[in-house]
Amino acid sequence: MTFSLHGLAVSRGIAIGKAHILAHEDHDVRESLIDLPEIESEVARLRAAIEASAEHLRQMRDRIPINSPHDVAAFIDTHLLMLGDPTLAEEPIRLIRERRLNAAWALRNQRDAIVSVFDQMDDPYLRTRRDDVEHVMNGILRSLQGVSLARTAGAEDRLQGAVLFADDLAPADALLMQHHGVVGFVTEFGGPTSHTAILARSLGIPGIVGVRHARRFLQSGELLIVDGNEGVVVGEPDQRTLAHYRRRQDERARYSATLNKLRRAPCVTHDGVTIELQANVELPSDFAAAREVGAQGVGLYRTEFLYMNRPDAPTEEEHFDAYQQLVKAVSGLPVTIRTMDIGGDKQVDPALTARGKGANPALGLRAIRLGLKEPTLFLPQLRAIIRASALGPVRMMIPMLSQVEEASQVRELVRGIQAEFSAQKILFDPEMPVGGMIEVPVAAVFADGFAHVLDFLSIGTNDLIQYSLAIDRVNDEVNYLYDPFNPGVLRLISMTLKAGQKARVPVSMCGEMAGDVRCTRLLLGLGLDCFSVHPSVLLEIKRVIADTDAGVVRQLAERAIKTSDPVKLRRLLEEIG
Ligand code: PEP
Ligand code: MG
């Protein structure tokens, strides 16, 4: 009989295939004590398993298809680094030698101890690190026990066209899924910000995570449908259900083919208004994907990754290298480098700042506030951005502004560095635009004040919505309140756009709302003419823009902004579509 299970959709699309269930990770860990003479051979076995895991990853990295996203190699390199760390084996070796645990048992104990420390933290970045630790340790365990997705006998045949089910999947498994022709995946655990989910999205494999207790209901070999749009797994589908999902798959395939034709097409609305479409990137290598889809520049380059996973601050040269790579990669297109947005949901090694997180990190010493207090973190970055401006059209963007003075202080620092560079004959662009993010509600209300001192503004809806609606963006319990259509939020966006128009200061949007197709027509209606979005959604946004009559949605949006009648507002939003 047809049944459905629900989870969190993390990678869009529909997959239909036979279930392939991966063995439970922990089932085979035998808890046995070893004899004295076996100690050194057990230690050697553990070391060999670590090396085998590393070798396996190295081979996988060498086989990465040329068209794979660049972050695939970066994920594998992170895991290789962990495997190369000599402290990884220290505690398990002590357990083998002193308590005579067998290697798998000793390793599992240490994995559980580390993971439980991470489990007590509720920071999403640290949680991602927890997943990395777990995946690396599980990889060694599999090597010790001789089982893995890669080494399952005849795996390639059985995985071709299959829907993979596992407790959790490592980023490396996501890559193997692509190699083996897996069409979709379902896991019991994991979250939308896990590296595996991010990779699956980049690789275009539909997937659902967090389908708790699914193992009880699923059987290997039975037909499954993964609806990666809605987060639904359908088991044993009847003919009607199957036909429905096949139709949706065909529609999606036709739609993707049409989208690809838009890559080089100009971005204009149906009634001829030109709109700018830029890309959000995090790693310089992400820009390959952005260029593929014809982005007109980088509207947001998040630089926090430069500060992560290290106990010391990045040097001016490290910053400059990263910016130089990006500017070269985009050859002539504008690049918006956002200065460090550390703090809040983007925590770094505590050794870097020696300041506590505070009780409410999102309201604490984050982004520009931290930058102005910690010149050793901030100034090398400013200097590098200014130097990079000599290489191409670079713009500097300041995150989380709440006072105009913060923007003025940064401009003052920029002027000081430029004067020093002039004296030292170091090249830079004296006209480099300096802009700011509008992501704190008061900055939207006072956008005219910010437009007065800045060269451009960019609306960060992720934070603007978080701060306006008072919902922690990483708290699962209140995520349901996250609503880009909230009338108050729409008014804040509209105020910012109008202030920009009046002051003739360009305003773009780089928050997730810009890449949400449900909002595109409304944003055009509010007067947004520059969207910065993830490369994977750029063509879809372009398609909606091409189908929209800007004149019509502007009139409707203007009425929507003014009305205080919720029923009328809903009707107008529906009409905008
Ligand atoms: C935003 O807040 O909308 C934004 C783009 O910045 P981040 O998501 O990096 O905080
Ligand atoms: Mg933000």
XYZ file of C-alpha atoms and ligand atoms in Angstrom:
588
model
C 0.000 0.000 0.000
C 1.239 3.500 -0.828
C 2.641 5.367 2.184
C 4.457 8.646 2.717
C 7.137 9.838 5.155
C 8.071 13.424 5.810
C 11.397 15.158 6.341
C 13.268 18.291 5.449
C 13.713 18.958 1.721
C 17.364 19.929 1.222
C 17.929 19.393 -2.487
C 15.193 20.105 -5.006
C 13.848 17.841 -7.721
C 12.013 14.536 -7.971
C 13.724 11.144 -8.011
C 12.123 7.767 -8.626
C 14.124 4.589 -8.015
C 14.563 1.402 -6.030
C 15.643 1.853 -2.405
C 19.210 0.960 -1.532
C 19.643 0.850 2.227
C 23.132 1.363 3.618
C 24.029 -0.745 6.641
C 23.665 0.927 10.022
C 27.015 2.491 10.880
C 27.353 1.097 14.378
C 25.957 -2.407 14.077
C 29.231 -4.144 13.483
C 31.397 -2.523 16.162
C 32.366 -5.536 18.235
C 33.182 -4.560 21.814
C 35.934 -7.017 22.672
C 39.100 -6.697 24.728
C 42.327 -7.698 23.056
C 45.207 -9.756 24.480
C 48.505 -8.150 25.480
C 50.521 -9.490 22.506
C 47.896 -8.091 20.081
C 48.216 -4.474 21.296
C 50.800 -3.241 18.824
C 49.213 -5.018 15.872
C 45.847 -3.429 16.806
C 47.529 0.005 16.920
C 49.055 -0.736 13.521
C 45.639 -1.792 12.204
C 44.174 1.527 13.358
C 46.978 3.488 11.683
C 46.534 1.464 8.492
C 42.782 2.176 8.530
C 43.456 5.922 8.860
C 45.877 5.734 5.943
C 43.399 3.633 3.901
C 40.700 6.240 4.532
C 43.048 9.000 3.440
C 44.101 7.061 0.341
C 40.474 6.443 -0.507
C 39.756 10.193 -0.284
C 42.847 11.038 -2.360
C 41.701 8.653 -5.080
C 38.243 10.137 -4.936
C 39.667 13.648 -5.291
C 41.643 12.557 -8.351
C 38.475 11.215 -9.936
C 36.357 14.345 -9.452
C 34.667 15.027 -12.790
C 35.811 18.287 -14.386
C 32.311 19.752 -14.329
C 31.834 19.168 -10.555
C 31.466 22.190 -8.284
C 34.803 23.327 -6.860
C 33.626 22.956 -3.279
C 33.660 19.167 -3.776
C 37.487 19.191 -3.731
C 37.467 21.644 -0.808
C 35.302 19.286 1.287
C 37.596 16.349 0.562
C 40.667 18.434 1.399
C 39.147 19.383 4.780
C 38.635 15.707 5.613
C 42.135 14.843 4.421
C 43.525 17.522 6.734
C 41.684 15.987 9.690
C 42.970 12.517 8.797
C 46.506 13.901 8.613
C 46.319 15.332 12.139
C 48.465 13.102 14.422
C 46.259 13.895 17.479
C 43.355 12.064 15.810
C 44.814 8.667 16.732
C 46.295 9.653 20.118
C 43.307 8.909 22.369
C 42.186 5.693 20.582
C 45.779 4.419 20.771
C 45.812 5.167 24.505
C 42.555 3.219 24.875
C 44.012 0.287 22.946
C 47.240 0.276 24.954
C 45.903 1.048 28.428
C 42.403 -0.431 28.399
C 42.939 -3.024 25.651
C 39.886 -1.990 23.647
C 39.877 -3.244 20.072
C 40.632 -0.533 17.487
C 37.029 -0.015 16.262
C 35.685 0.219 19.788
C 38.420 2.669 20.843
C 37.787 4.819 17.808
C 34.026 4.798 18.276
C 34.442 5.851 21.920
C 36.482 8.840 20.915
C 34.099 9.765 18.099
C 31.172 9.701 20.546
C 33.096 11.808 23.085
C 33.961 14.494 20.524
C 30.498 14.495 18.985
C 28.829 14.917 22.376
C 30.924 18.055 22.969
C 29.706 19.484 19.655
C 26.137 18.450 20.456
C 26.138 20.815 23.418
C 26.768 23.777 21.106
C 23.909 25.198 19.123
C 25.928 27.057 16.575
C 25.281 25.956 12.971
C 28.889 26.411 11.843
C 30.173 24.316 14.723
C 27.492 21.739 14.002
C 28.904 21.441 10.490
C 32.312 20.765 12.043
C 30.658 18.075 14.191
C 29.361 16.401 11.035
C 32.864 16.534 9.567
C 34.376 14.866 12.644
C 31.696 12.195 12.572
C 32.090 11.511 8.858
C 35.875 11.275 9.093
C 35.743 8.926 12.112
C 33.033 6.784 10.476
C 35.185 6.559 7.348
C 38.034 5.081 9.440
C 35.588 2.733 11.159
C 34.403 1.520 7.796
C 38.001 0.992 6.729
C 38.627 -1.022 9.903
C 35.592 -3.119 9.213
C 36.019 -3.275 5.444
C 32.615 -1.823 4.527
C 31.803 1.365 2.708
C 29.615 2.708 -0.013
C 32.624 2.595 -2.324
C 33.688 -0.883 -1.402
C 30.297 -2.576 -1.353
C 30.732 -5.452 -3.807
C 28.904 -4.755 -7.048
C 27.905 -1.353 -5.650
C 28.059 0.333 -9.027
C 25.420 -1.939 -10.540
C 23.107 -1.855 -7.565
C 23.373 1.881 -7.019
C 22.716 2.846 -10.626
C 19.282 4.515 -10.634
C 18.768 3.815 -6.898
C 17.450 6.022 -4.102
C 19.991 5.782 -1.314
C 18.842 5.556 2.281
C 21.294 5.971 5.185
C 21.383 7.216 8.750
C 23.521 10.075 7.513
C 25.827 10.611 4.565
C 29.331 12.059 4.395
C 30.143 14.756 1.819
C 32.418 12.203 0.153
C 29.393 9.889 -0.162
C 27.543 12.653 -1.995
C 30.280 12.572 -4.593
C 30.140 8.778 -4.784
C 26.401 9.015 -5.306
C 27.098 10.981 -8.453
C 29.744 8.451 -9.613
C 27.450 5.490 -9.057
C 24.369 7.022 -10.661
C 22.288 7.364 -7.472
C 19.192 9.412 -8.372
C 18.069 10.584 -4.928
C 18.739 10.175 -1.220
C 16.967 10.054 2.105
C 18.594 10.191 5.551
C 17.312 9.870 9.094
C 19.554 12.650 10.391
C 21.295 15.763 9.079
C 20.239 19.331 8.442
C 19.929 21.783 5.565
C 23.246 23.480 6.331
C 25.263 20.248 6.441
C 28.005 19.967 3.886
C 26.326 16.908 2.381
C 23.132 18.864 1.765
C 25.073 21.745 0.238
C 26.954 19.345 -2.041
C 23.842 17.437 -3.044
C 22.261 20.735 -4.077
C 25.321 21.627 -6.156
C 25.289 18.176 -7.763
C 21.551 18.363 -8.431
C 20.648 15.129 -6.570
C 17.186 15.450 -4.975
C 17.278 14.682 -1.268
C 15.438 14.741 2.040
C 17.040 14.622 5.486
C 15.679 14.151 8.985
C 13.158 11.412 8.065
C 13.177 9.977 11.564
C 12.517 6.220 11.970
C 12.412 5.740 8.180
C 14.472 2.549 8.584
C 11.435 0.878 10.145
C 9.328 1.477 7.056
C 11.725 1.135 4.120
C 12.935 -2.056 2.498
C 15.790 -2.483 0.054
C 14.585 -2.958 -3.507
C 11.135 -1.377 -3.120
C 10.193 1.555 -5.335
C 10.518 5.004 -3.739
C 9.713 8.530 -4.850
C 11.777 11.359 -3.369
C 10.047 14.713 -3.664
C 12.916 17.060 -2.879
C 10.643 20.083 -3.286
C 8.152 19.155 -0.589
C 10.270 16.871 1.634
C 8.085 13.817 1.050
C 9.198 10.216 0.499
C 6.503 8.074 -1.134
C 6.864 4.300 -0.719
C 5.175 1.601 -2.804
C 3.475 4.184 -5.060
C 0.358 3.063 -6.945
C 0.112 3.646 -10.700
C -1.687 6.992 -10.382
C 0.850 8.421 -7.932
C 3.716 7.182 -10.079
C 2.221 8.735 -13.211
C 1.735 12.043 -11.370
C 5.376 12.237 -10.261
C 6.676 11.101 -13.683
C 4.703 13.936 -15.255
C 6.276 16.397 -12.805
C 9.730 15.027 -13.605
C 9.121 15.545 -17.349
C 7.851 19.067 -16.770
C 10.958 19.885 -14.729
C 13.282 18.462 -17.409
C 11.583 20.561 -20.098
C 11.787 23.624 -17.861
C 15.532 23.138 -17.182
C 16.225 22.827 -20.908
C 14.441 26.149 -21.540
C 16.301 27.774 -18.662
C 19.685 26.836 -20.132
C 18.818 28.783 -23.246
C 18.594 31.925 -21.118
C 22.269 31.868 -20.095
C 23.422 34.493 -22.563
C 20.061 36.282 -22.942
C 19.834 39.857 -21.603
C 17.925 40.206 -18.350
C 14.860 42.334 -19.136
C 11.254 42.292 -18.021
C 8.461 41.574 -20.493
C 7.890 45.322 -20.884
C 11.570 46.050 -21.486
C 12.959 47.150 -18.086
C 16.596 46.073 -17.703
C 17.353 44.238 -14.463
C 20.798 43.333 -13.169
C 21.425 39.763 -12.011
C 24.523 39.114 -9.951
C 25.811 36.138 -7.987
C 26.478 35.447 -4.303
C 29.750 33.563 -3.822
C 31.628 32.323 -0.788
C 34.718 30.635 -2.180
C 36.483 32.370 -5.080
C 36.090 29.123 -7.006
C 32.272 29.447 -6.771
C 32.458 32.040 -9.457
C 32.935 29.357 -12.149
C 29.319 28.358 -11.498
C 28.215 31.990 -11.566
C 29.907 32.589 -14.921
C 28.338 29.426 -16.315
C 24.888 30.901 -15.768
C 25.854 34.354 -17.052
C 25.911 36.397 -13.812
C 26.734 40.065 -14.417
C 29.071 40.282 -11.445
C 29.429 39.277 -7.822
C 26.892 41.078 -5.649
C 28.049 39.447 -2.427
C 31.362 37.797 -1.671
C 31.159 36.466 1.888
C 34.683 36.603 3.331
C 34.104 34.872 6.671
C 35.575 31.597 5.423
C 38.994 33.283 5.421
C 38.730 33.581 9.204
C 37.379 30.115 9.918
C 39.079 26.968 11.248
C 42.178 28.808 12.410
C 43.412 30.241 15.692
C 45.080 33.304 14.126
C 43.903 36.196 11.953
C 44.412 35.991 8.185
C 47.236 38.228 6.986
C 46.854 41.051 4.467
C 48.555 38.816 1.881
C 46.112 35.956 2.487
C 43.202 38.335 1.995
C 44.801 39.820 -1.083
C 45.443 36.389 -2.635
C 41.775 35.433 -2.259
C 40.509 38.740 -3.690
C 43.017 38.697 -6.511
C 41.858 35.206 -7.533
C 38.251 36.294 -7.599
C 38.863 39.536 -9.480
C 40.897 37.634 -12.083
C 38.256 34.927 -12.382
C 35.531 37.433 -13.223
C 37.687 39.403 -15.627
C 36.222 42.870 -15.679
C 32.878 42.261 -13.963
C 32.134 44.111 -10.708
C 33.021 42.270 -7.502
C 31.428 43.259 -4.198
C 33.662 42.167 -1.327
C 31.837 42.208 1.987
C 34.040 42.931 4.956
C 34.091 40.306 7.710
C 30.695 39.356 9.135
C 32.071 37.406 12.085
C 29.920 36.726 15.146
C 26.214 35.892 15.395
C 25.670 32.695 13.439
C 29.185 32.880 11.963
C 31.468 32.018 14.855
C 35.227 31.651 14.530
C 37.901 30.148 16.768
C 37.649 31.980 20.139
C 41.443 32.508 20.023
C 40.883 34.927 17.158
C 39.035 37.594 19.132
C 39.471 36.728 22.808
C 35.972 38.131 23.335
C 33.005 36.133 24.574
C 29.990 35.392 22.379
C 27.651 37.131 24.805
C 24.199 35.866 25.745
C 22.694 36.938 22.389
C 25.406 36.595 19.747
C 23.123 37.870 16.956
C 22.691 41.121 18.913
C 26.280 41.264 20.058
C 29.694 42.189 18.789
C 29.121 41.038 15.237
C 30.286 42.168 11.780
C 31.209 45.872 11.559
C 30.914 46.263 15.349
C 33.650 43.685 15.824
C 35.672 45.096 12.926
C 35.811 48.555 14.450
C 36.840 47.125 17.836
C 39.446 44.687 16.522
C 41.746 46.478 14.059
C 44.076 43.479 13.859
C 41.253 41.481 12.282
C 39.804 44.307 10.208
C 42.614 46.530 8.888
C 44.532 43.832 6.967
C 41.247 43.080 5.202
C 40.562 46.735 4.338
C 44.129 47.160 3.046
C 43.825 44.024 0.884
C 40.466 45.093 -0.575
C 41.888 48.536 -1.419
C 44.910 46.901 -3.098
C 42.602 44.536 -5.012
C 40.724 47.569 -6.357
C 43.736 48.229 -8.621
C 43.070 44.908 -10.376
C 39.443 45.403 -11.468
C 36.092 46.948 -10.527
C 36.048 46.122 -6.808
C 33.410 47.450 -4.391
C 33.678 47.250 -0.604
C 30.523 46.427 1.374
C 30.007 46.834 5.130
C 27.676 44.363 6.905
C 25.216 44.956 9.750
C 25.238 48.730 9.880
C 22.980 50.234 12.498
C 24.547 53.717 12.838
C 25.594 56.043 10.037
C 28.720 56.773 12.083
C 29.905 53.193 11.555
C 29.859 53.782 7.805
C 31.632 57.141 8.218
C 34.319 55.554 10.389
C 35.014 52.899 7.744
C 35.235 55.579 5.051
C 37.717 57.426 7.256
C 39.826 54.282 7.651
C 39.693 53.710 3.880
C 40.822 57.280 3.205
C 43.714 56.881 5.668
C 44.921 53.668 4.020
C 44.577 55.205 0.551
C 46.685 58.207 1.629
C 49.348 55.850 2.957
C 49.289 53.821 -0.279
C 49.597 56.976 -2.378
C 52.697 57.980 -0.413
C 54.161 54.495 -0.857
C 53.173 54.330 -4.549
C 50.996 51.266 -3.952
C 48.323 51.025 -6.649
C 44.592 51.296 -5.857
C 41.400 52.680 -7.373
C 40.663 56.035 -5.675
C 37.038 55.772 -6.907
C 36.380 52.339 -5.321
C 32.727 52.428 -4.209
C 32.073 51.784 -0.508
C 28.572 50.519 0.259
C 26.687 48.986 3.135
C 24.180 46.302 3.925
C 20.727 47.210 5.059
C 19.897 44.338 7.374
C 19.045 45.979 10.687
C 15.519 47.493 10.710
C 16.671 50.964 11.788
C 19.016 51.071 8.815
C 16.035 50.467 6.504
C 13.995 53.164 8.220
C 16.935 55.563 7.990
C 18.143 54.347 4.584
C 18.246 57.966 3.335
C 20.862 58.722 6.008
C 22.975 55.758 4.928
C 22.522 56.670 1.251
C 24.001 60.047 2.168
C 27.378 58.617 3.169
C 27.574 55.444 1.073
C 27.941 54.749 -2.669
C 25.494 51.828 -2.772
C 23.211 49.811 -0.501
C 22.372 46.105 -0.499
C 19.415 44.649 1.374
C 20.310 41.570 3.460
C 16.901 40.030 3.967
C 18.173 37.047 5.973
C 19.077 39.337 8.828
C 16.496 42.030 8.095
C 13.750 39.428 8.565
C 15.471 37.913 11.617
C 15.783 41.266 13.351
C 12.390 42.678 12.304
C 10.402 39.630 13.335
C 12.615 38.853 16.346
C 13.291 35.298 15.223
C 16.696 33.714 15.568
C 17.453 32.529 12.036
C 19.180 29.371 13.274
C 16.581 28.356 15.848
C 14.450 25.460 14.494
C 11.712 26.222 17.035
C 10.866 29.639 15.586
C 11.775 29.107 11.933
C 8.087 28.778 11.070
C 7.686 32.514 11.765
C 10.209 33.435 9.064
C 8.051 35.242 6.509
C 9.417 37.397 3.683
C 5.836 38.485 2.876
C 5.278 40.043 6.279
C 3.798 43.506 5.525
C 6.229 45.221 7.906
C 9.195 43.602 6.164
C 7.816 44.658 2.763
C 7.538 48.238 3.959
C 11.156 48.203 5.190
C 12.292 46.953 1.780
C 10.182 49.523 -0.003
C 11.508 52.356 2.200
C 15.079 51.339 1.410
C 14.437 51.160 -2.338
C 12.686 54.532 -2.364
C 15.433 56.189 -0.326
C 17.996 54.850 -2.799
C 16.002 56.089 -5.799
C 15.591 59.527 -4.272
C 19.289 59.856 -3.444
C 20.291 58.198 -6.764
C 22.225 55.589 -4.854
C 21.920 52.071 -6.309
C 20.182 49.498 -4.096
C 20.465 45.756 -4.643
C 19.292 42.765 -2.633
C 21.602 39.867 -1.707
C 19.583 38.006 0.955
C 17.868 34.690 0.181
C 14.631 36.527 -0.641
C 16.274 37.772 -3.870
C 16.709 34.150 -4.952
C 13.235 33.008 -3.908
C 11.133 32.734 -7.074
C 7.954 33.260 -5.082
C 9.133 36.806 -4.326
C 10.578 37.886 -7.683
C 7.491 39.609 -9.118
C 6.768 41.344 -5.832
C 10.356 42.626 -5.583
C 10.190 43.922 -9.145
C 6.944 45.595 -8.152
C 8.633 47.259 -5.194
C 11.202 48.660 -7.620
C 14.186 46.319 -7.095
C 16.375 46.359 -10.197
C 19.460 44.472 -8.994
C 19.233 40.935 -7.601
C 22.224 39.014 -6.231
C 21.425 35.310 -5.918
C 22.995 31.872 -5.650
C 24.128 30.717 -9.126
C 21.872 27.635 -8.928
C 18.701 29.783 -8.984
C 19.883 32.602 -11.218
C 18.341 31.341 -14.460
C 15.016 30.630 -12.832
C 14.900 34.205 -11.527
C 15.796 35.465 -15.004
C 12.905 33.455 -16.461
C 10.390 34.970 -14.023
C 11.747 38.461 -14.711
C 11.352 37.908 -18.463
C 7.706 36.912 -17.928
C 6.832 39.870 -15.704
C 5.326 43.165 -16.713
C 7.145 45.615 -14.441
C 4.546 48.356 -14.962
C 1.701 46.100 -13.828
C 3.418 44.690 -10.722
C 4.604 48.146 -9.687
C 1.063 49.444 -9.487
C -0.108 46.400 -7.528
C 2.897 46.465 -5.159
C 2.407 50.175 -4.482
C -1.168 49.439 -3.372
C 0.011 46.435 -1.313
C 2.531 48.567 0.576
C -0.071 51.198 1.423
C -2.962 49.040 2.561
C -3.542 48.261 6.209
C -6.300 45.755 5.426
C -4.842 42.212 5.705
C -7.493 40.712 3.395
C -6.846 43.292 0.701
C -3.109 42.781 1.112
C -3.448 39.017 0.627
C -5.544 39.559 -2.493
C -2.992 41.997 -3.942
C -0.080 39.639 -3.204
C -1.983 36.846 -4.935
C -2.596 39.075 -7.926
C 1.101 39.947 -8.134
C 1.743 36.157 -8.090
C 21.631 38.610 4.756
O 21.619 38.796 5.981
O 20.619 38.629 4.040
C 22.913 38.341 4.073
C 22.992 38.287 2.761
O 24.001 38.115 4.840
P 24.301 36.769 5.640
O 23.293 35.732 5.215
O 25.694 36.387 5.285
O 24.158 37.187 7.056
Mg 23.425 39.235 6.999
